PDB file of C-alpha atoms in Angstrom:
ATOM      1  CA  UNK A  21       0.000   0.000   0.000  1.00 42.00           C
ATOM      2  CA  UNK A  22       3.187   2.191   0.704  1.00 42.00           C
ATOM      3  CA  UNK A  23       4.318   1.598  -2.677  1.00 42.00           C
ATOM      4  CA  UNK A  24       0.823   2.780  -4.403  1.00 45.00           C
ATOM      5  CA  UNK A  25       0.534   5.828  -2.221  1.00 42.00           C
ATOM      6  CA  UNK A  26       4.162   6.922  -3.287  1.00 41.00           C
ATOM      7  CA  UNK A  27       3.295   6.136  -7.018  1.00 44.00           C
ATOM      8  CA  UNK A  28      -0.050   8.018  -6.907  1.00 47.00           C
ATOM      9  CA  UNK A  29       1.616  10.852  -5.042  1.00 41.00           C
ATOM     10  CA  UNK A  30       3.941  11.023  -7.482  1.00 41.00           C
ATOM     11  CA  UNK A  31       1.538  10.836 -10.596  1.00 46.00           C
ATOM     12  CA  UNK A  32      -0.297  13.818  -8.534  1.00 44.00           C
ATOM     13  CA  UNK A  33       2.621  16.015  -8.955  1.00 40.00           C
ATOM     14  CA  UNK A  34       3.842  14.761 -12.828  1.00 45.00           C
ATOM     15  CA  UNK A  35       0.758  14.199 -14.796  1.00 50.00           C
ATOM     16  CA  UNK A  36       0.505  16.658 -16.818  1.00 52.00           C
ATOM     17  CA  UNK A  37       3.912  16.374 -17.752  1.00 64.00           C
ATOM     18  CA  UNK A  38       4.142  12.433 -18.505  1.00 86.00           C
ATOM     19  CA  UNK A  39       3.745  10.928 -21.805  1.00 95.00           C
ATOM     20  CA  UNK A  40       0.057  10.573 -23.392  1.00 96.00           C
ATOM     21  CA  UNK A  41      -1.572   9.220 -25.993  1.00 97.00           C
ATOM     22  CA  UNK A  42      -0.797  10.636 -29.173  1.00 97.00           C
ATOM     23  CA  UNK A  43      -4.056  12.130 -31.068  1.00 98.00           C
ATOM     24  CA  UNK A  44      -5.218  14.883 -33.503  1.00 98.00           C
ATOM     25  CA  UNK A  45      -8.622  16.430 -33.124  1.00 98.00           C
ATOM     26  CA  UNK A  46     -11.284  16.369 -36.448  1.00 97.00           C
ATOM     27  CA  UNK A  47     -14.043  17.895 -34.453  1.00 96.00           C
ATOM     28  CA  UNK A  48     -14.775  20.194 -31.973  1.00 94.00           C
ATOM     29  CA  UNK A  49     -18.062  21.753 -30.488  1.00 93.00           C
ATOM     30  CA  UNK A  50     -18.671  23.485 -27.202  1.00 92.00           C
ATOM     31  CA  UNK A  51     -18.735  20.544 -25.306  1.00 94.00           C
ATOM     32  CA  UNK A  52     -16.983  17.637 -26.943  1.00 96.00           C
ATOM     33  CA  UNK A  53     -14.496  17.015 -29.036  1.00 97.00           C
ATOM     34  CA  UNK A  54     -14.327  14.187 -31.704  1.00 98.00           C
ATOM     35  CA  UNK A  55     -10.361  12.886 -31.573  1.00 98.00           C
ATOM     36  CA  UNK A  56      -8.403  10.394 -34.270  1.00 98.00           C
ATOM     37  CA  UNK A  57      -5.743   8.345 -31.628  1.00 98.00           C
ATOM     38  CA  UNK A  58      -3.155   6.795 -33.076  1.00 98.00           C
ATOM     39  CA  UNK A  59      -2.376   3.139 -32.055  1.00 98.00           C
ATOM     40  CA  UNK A  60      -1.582   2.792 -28.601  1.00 98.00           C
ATOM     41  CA  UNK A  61       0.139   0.173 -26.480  1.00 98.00           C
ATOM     42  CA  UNK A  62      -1.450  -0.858 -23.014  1.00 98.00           C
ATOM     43  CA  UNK A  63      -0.940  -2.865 -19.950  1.00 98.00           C
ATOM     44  CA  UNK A  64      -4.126  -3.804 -18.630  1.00 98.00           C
ATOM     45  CA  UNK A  65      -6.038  -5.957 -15.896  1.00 97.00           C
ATOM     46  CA  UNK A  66      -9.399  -7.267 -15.498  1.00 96.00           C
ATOM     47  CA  UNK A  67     -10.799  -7.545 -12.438  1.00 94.00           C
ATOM     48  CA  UNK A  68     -14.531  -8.584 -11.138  1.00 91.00           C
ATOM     49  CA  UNK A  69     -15.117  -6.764  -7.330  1.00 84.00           C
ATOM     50  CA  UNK A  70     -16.699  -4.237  -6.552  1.00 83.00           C
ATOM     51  CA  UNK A  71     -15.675  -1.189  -8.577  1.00 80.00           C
ATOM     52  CA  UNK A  72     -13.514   0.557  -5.825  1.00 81.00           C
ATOM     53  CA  UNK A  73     -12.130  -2.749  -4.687  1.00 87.00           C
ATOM     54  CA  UNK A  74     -11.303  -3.785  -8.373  1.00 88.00           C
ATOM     55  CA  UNK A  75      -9.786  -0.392  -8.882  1.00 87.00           C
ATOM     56  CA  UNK A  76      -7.314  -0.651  -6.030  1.00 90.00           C
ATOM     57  CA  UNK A  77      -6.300  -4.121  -7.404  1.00 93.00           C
ATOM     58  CA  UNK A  78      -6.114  -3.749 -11.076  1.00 95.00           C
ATOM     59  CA  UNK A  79      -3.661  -0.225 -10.023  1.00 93.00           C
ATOM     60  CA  UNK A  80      -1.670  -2.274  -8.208  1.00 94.00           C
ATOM     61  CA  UNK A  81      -1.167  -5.211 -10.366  1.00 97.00           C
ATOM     62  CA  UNK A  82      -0.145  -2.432 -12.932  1.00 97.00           C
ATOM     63  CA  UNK A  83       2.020  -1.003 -10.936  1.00 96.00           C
ATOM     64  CA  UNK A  84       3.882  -3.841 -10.177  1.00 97.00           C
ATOM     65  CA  UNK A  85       4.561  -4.575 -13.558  1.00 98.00           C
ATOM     66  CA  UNK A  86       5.544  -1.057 -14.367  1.00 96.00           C
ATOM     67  CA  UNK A  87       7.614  -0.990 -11.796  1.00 96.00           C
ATOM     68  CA  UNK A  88       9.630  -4.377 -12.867  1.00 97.00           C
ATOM     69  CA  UNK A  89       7.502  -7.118 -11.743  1.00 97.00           C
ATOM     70  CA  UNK A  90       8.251  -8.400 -15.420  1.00 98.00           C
ATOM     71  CA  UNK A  91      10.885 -10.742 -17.304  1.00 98.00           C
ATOM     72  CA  UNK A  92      13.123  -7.874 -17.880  1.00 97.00           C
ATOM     73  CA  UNK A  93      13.407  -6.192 -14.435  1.00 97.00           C
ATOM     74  CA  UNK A  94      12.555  -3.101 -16.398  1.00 97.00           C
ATOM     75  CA  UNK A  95      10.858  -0.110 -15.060  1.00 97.00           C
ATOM     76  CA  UNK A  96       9.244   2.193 -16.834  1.00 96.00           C
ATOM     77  CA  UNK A  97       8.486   5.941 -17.063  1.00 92.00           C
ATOM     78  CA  UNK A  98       4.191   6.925 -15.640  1.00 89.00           C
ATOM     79  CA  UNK A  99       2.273   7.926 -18.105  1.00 94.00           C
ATOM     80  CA  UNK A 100      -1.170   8.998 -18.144  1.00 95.00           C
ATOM     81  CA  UNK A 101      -4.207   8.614 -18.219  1.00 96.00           C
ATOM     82  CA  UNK A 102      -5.225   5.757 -16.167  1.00 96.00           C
ATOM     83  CA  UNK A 103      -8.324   4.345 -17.904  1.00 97.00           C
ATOM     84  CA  UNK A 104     -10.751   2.141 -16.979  1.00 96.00           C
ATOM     85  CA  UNK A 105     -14.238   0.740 -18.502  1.00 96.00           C
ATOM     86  CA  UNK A 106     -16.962  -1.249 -16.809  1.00 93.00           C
ATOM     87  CA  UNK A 107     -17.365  -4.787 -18.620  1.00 91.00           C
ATOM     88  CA  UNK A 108     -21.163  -5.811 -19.206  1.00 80.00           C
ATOM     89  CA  UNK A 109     -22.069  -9.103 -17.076  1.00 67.00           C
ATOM     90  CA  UNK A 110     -21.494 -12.195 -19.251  1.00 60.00           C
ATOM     91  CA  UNK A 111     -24.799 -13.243 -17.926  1.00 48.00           C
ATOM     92  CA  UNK A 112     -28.175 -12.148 -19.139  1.00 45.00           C
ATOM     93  CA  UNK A 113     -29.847 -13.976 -16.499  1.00 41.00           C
ATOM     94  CA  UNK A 114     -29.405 -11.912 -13.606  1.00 43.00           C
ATOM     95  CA  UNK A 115     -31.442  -9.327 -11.471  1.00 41.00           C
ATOM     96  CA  UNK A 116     -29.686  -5.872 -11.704  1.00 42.00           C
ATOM     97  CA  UNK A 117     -28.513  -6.197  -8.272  1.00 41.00           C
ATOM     98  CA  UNK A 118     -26.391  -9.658  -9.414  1.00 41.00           C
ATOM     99  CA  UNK A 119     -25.583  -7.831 -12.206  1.00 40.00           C
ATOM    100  CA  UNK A 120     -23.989  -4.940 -10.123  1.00 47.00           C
ATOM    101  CA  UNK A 121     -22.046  -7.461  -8.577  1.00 51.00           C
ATOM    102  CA  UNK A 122     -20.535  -9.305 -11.563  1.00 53.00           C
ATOM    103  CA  UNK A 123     -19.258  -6.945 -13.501  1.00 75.00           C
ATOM    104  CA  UNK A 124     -15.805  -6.717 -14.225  1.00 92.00           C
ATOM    105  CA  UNK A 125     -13.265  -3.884 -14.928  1.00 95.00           C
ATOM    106  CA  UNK A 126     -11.044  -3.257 -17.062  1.00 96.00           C
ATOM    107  CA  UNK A 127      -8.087  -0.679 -15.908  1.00 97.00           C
ATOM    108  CA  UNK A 128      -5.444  -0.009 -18.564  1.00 97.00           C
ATOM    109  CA  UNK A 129      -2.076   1.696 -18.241  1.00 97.00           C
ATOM    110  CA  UNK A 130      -0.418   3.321 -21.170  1.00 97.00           C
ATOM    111  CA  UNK A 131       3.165   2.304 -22.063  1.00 97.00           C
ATOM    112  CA  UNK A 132       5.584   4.804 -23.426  1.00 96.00           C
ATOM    113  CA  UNK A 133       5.544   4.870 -26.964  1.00 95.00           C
ATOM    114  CA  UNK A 134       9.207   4.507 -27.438  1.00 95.00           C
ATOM    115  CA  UNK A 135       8.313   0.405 -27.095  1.00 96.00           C
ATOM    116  CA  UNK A 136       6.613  -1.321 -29.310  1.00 96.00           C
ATOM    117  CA  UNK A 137       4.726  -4.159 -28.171  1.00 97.00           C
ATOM    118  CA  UNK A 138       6.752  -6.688 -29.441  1.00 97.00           C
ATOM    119  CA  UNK A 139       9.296  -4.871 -27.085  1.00 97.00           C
ATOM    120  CA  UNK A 140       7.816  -5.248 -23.617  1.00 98.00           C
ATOM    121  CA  UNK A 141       8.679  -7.674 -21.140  1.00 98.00           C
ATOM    122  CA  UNK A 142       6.602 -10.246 -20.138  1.00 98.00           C
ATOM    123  CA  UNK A 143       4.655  -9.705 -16.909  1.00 98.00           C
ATOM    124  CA  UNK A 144       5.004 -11.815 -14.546  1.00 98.00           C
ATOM    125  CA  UNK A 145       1.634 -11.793 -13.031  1.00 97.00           C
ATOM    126  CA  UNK A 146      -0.308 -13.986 -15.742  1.00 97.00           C
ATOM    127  CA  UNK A 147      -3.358 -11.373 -15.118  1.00 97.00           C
ATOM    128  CA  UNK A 148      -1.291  -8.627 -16.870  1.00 98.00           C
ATOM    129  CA  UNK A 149      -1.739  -8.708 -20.321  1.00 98.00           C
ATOM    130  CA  UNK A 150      -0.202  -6.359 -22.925  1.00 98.00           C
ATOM    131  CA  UNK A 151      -2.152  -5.143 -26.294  1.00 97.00           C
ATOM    132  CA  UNK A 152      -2.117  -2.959 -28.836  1.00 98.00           C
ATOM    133  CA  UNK A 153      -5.370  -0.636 -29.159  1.00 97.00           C
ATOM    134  CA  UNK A 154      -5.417   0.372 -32.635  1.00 97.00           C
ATOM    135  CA  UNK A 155      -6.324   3.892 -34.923  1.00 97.00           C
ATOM    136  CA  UNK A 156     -10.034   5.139 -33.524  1.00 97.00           C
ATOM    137  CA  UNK A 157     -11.747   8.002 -33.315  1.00 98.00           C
ATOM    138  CA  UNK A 158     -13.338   9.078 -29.496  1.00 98.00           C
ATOM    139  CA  UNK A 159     -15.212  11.290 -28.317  1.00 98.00           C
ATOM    140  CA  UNK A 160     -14.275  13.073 -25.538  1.00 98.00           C
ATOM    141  CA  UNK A 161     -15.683  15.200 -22.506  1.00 98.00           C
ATOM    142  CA  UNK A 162     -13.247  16.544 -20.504  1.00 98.00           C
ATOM    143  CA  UNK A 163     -14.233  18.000 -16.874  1.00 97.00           C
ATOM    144  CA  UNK A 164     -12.837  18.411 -13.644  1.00 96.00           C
ATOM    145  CA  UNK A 165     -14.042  17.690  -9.746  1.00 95.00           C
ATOM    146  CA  UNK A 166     -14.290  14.509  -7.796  1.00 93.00           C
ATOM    147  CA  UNK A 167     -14.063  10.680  -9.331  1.00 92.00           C
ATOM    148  CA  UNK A 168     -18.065  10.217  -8.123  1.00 92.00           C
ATOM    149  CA  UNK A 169     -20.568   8.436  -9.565  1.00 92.00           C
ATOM    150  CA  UNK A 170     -22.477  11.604  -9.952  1.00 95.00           C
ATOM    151  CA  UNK A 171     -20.109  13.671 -11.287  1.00 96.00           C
ATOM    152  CA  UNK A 172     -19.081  11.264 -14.243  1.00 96.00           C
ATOM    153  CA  UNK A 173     -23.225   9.997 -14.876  1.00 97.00           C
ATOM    154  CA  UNK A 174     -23.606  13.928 -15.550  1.00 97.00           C
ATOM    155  CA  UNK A 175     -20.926  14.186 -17.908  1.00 98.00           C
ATOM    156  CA  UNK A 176     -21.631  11.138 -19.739  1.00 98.00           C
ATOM    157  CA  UNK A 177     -24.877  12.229 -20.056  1.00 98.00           C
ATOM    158  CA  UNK A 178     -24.023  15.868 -21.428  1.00 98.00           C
ATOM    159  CA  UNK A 179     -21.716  13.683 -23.681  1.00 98.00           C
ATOM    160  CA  UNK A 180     -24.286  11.557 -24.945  1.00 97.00           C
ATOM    161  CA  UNK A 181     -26.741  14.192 -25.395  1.00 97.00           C
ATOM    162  CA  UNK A 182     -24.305  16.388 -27.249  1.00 97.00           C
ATOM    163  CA  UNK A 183     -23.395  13.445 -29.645  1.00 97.00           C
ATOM    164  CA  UNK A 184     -27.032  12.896 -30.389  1.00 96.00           C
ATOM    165  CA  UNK A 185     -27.486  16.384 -31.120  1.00 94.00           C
ATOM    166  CA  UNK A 186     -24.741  16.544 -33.345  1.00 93.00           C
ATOM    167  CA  UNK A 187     -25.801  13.062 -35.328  1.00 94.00           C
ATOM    168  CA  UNK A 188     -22.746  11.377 -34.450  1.00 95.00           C
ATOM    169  CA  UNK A 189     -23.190   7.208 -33.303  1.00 96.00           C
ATOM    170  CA  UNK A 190     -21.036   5.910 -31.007  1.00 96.00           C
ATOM    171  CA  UNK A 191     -20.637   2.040 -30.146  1.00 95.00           C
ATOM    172  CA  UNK A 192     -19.350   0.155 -27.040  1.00 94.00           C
ATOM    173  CA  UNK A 193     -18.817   1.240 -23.470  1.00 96.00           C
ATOM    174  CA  UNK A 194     -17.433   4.541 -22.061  1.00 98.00           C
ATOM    175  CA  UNK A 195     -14.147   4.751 -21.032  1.00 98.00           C
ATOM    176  CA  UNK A 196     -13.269   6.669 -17.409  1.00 97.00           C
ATOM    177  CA  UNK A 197      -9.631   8.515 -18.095  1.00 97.00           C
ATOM    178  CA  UNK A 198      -8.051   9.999 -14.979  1.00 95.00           C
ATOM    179  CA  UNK A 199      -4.858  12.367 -15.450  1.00 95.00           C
ATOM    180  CA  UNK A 200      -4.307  12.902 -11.930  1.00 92.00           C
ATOM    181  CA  UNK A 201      -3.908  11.198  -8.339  1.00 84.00           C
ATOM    182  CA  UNK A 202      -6.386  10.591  -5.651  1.00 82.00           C
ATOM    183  CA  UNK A 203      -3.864  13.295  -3.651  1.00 87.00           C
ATOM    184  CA  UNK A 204      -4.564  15.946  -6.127  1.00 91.00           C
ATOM    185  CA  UNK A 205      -7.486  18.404  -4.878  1.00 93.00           C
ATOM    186  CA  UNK A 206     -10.936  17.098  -6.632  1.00 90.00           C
ATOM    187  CA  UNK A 207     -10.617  20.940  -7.942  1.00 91.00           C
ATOM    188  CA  UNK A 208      -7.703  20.792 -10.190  1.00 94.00           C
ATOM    189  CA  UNK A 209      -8.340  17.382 -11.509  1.00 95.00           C
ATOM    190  CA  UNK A 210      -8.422  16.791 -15.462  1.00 96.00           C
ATOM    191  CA  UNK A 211     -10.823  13.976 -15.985  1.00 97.00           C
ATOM    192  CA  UNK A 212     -12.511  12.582 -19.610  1.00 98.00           C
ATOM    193  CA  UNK A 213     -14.976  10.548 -21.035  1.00 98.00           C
ATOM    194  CA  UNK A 214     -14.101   8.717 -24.105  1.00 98.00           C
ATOM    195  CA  UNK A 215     -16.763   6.945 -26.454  1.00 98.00           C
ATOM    196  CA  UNK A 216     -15.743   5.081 -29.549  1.00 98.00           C
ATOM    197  CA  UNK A 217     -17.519   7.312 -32.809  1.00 97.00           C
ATOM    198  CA  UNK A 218     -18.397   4.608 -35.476  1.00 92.00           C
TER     199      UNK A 218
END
């Protein structure tokens, strides 16, 4: 736990300055804006818990590969954002409660661009998994203020409403980027929304 408080004390402080995803922007209203990514490497954990349970164990998995729990040693630079996406349940036949319960997350840390995938070490926790995400086009919400449930169902919603309004279909789930630590005031936080445009 001493070793993620350091980490997200020191993300607090660097964020804005670490490496990000590389991406050009092709649209841009008042509230959104539509970006093209290029391809992106990631190391990322699912985990099924609770969502602030499954958060504090995905980081930490990550973090222990980033920080040379891998074949290699290697430790690598932070980078940010920290995303994460709720998984649907794999189950139809559920009540929403048991639903609630059985979702999984998915919490991804970018690598520095400066490996390729073919270059990374292998983790050595088998539940870290390295991938590629590929060219796509997001749109994006960016606000600030506290990591609630409320604050990000408002912004989604703005974002979905402001999609709809400008005809533009999206497909899958919305990502959850953070750019900053748990240690930086809720004020000064950088937060987005992502949803994939089709």
């Amino acid at each position: 736990m001493k070793l993620i408080a350091a980490v997200m004390l020191f993300v607090g402080f660097a964020a804005h300055a670490a490496e990000q995803p590389v991406y050009q922007i092709v649209q841009l209203t008042e509230t959104l804006e539509v970006r093209r990514y290029e391809p992106f490497v990631v190391a990322e954990v699912v985990v099924a818990a609770a969502e602030d349970e499954a958060a504090e164990r995905a980081f930490s998995m990550l973090v222990g590969y980033i920080y040379g729990q891998n074949s290699d040693d290697r430790k690598f630079e932070l980078t940010s954002p920290v995303m994460q996406m709720t998984l649907p349940s794999k189950s139809a036949l559920v009540t929403p409660t048991q639903s609630e319960n059985r979702d999984e997350l998915l919490v991804q840390f970018l690598m520095p661009k400066a490996y390729p995938l073919s270059a990374l070490p292998r983790p050595l926790d088998p539940r870290v998994k390295l991938r590629e995400v590929p060219s796509q086009r997001l749109a994006v919400i960016q606000y600030s203020g506290s990591w609630s449930q409320s604050n990000y169902g408002e912004h989604l919603e703005i974002l979905k409403q402001a999609l709809a309004n400008a005809g533009i279909a999206i497909q899958g789930e919305p990502i959850f980027a953070r750019y900053d630590s748990s240690f930086t005031p809720w004020f000064l936080r950088t937060n987005e929304i992502w949803l994939k445009v089709q």
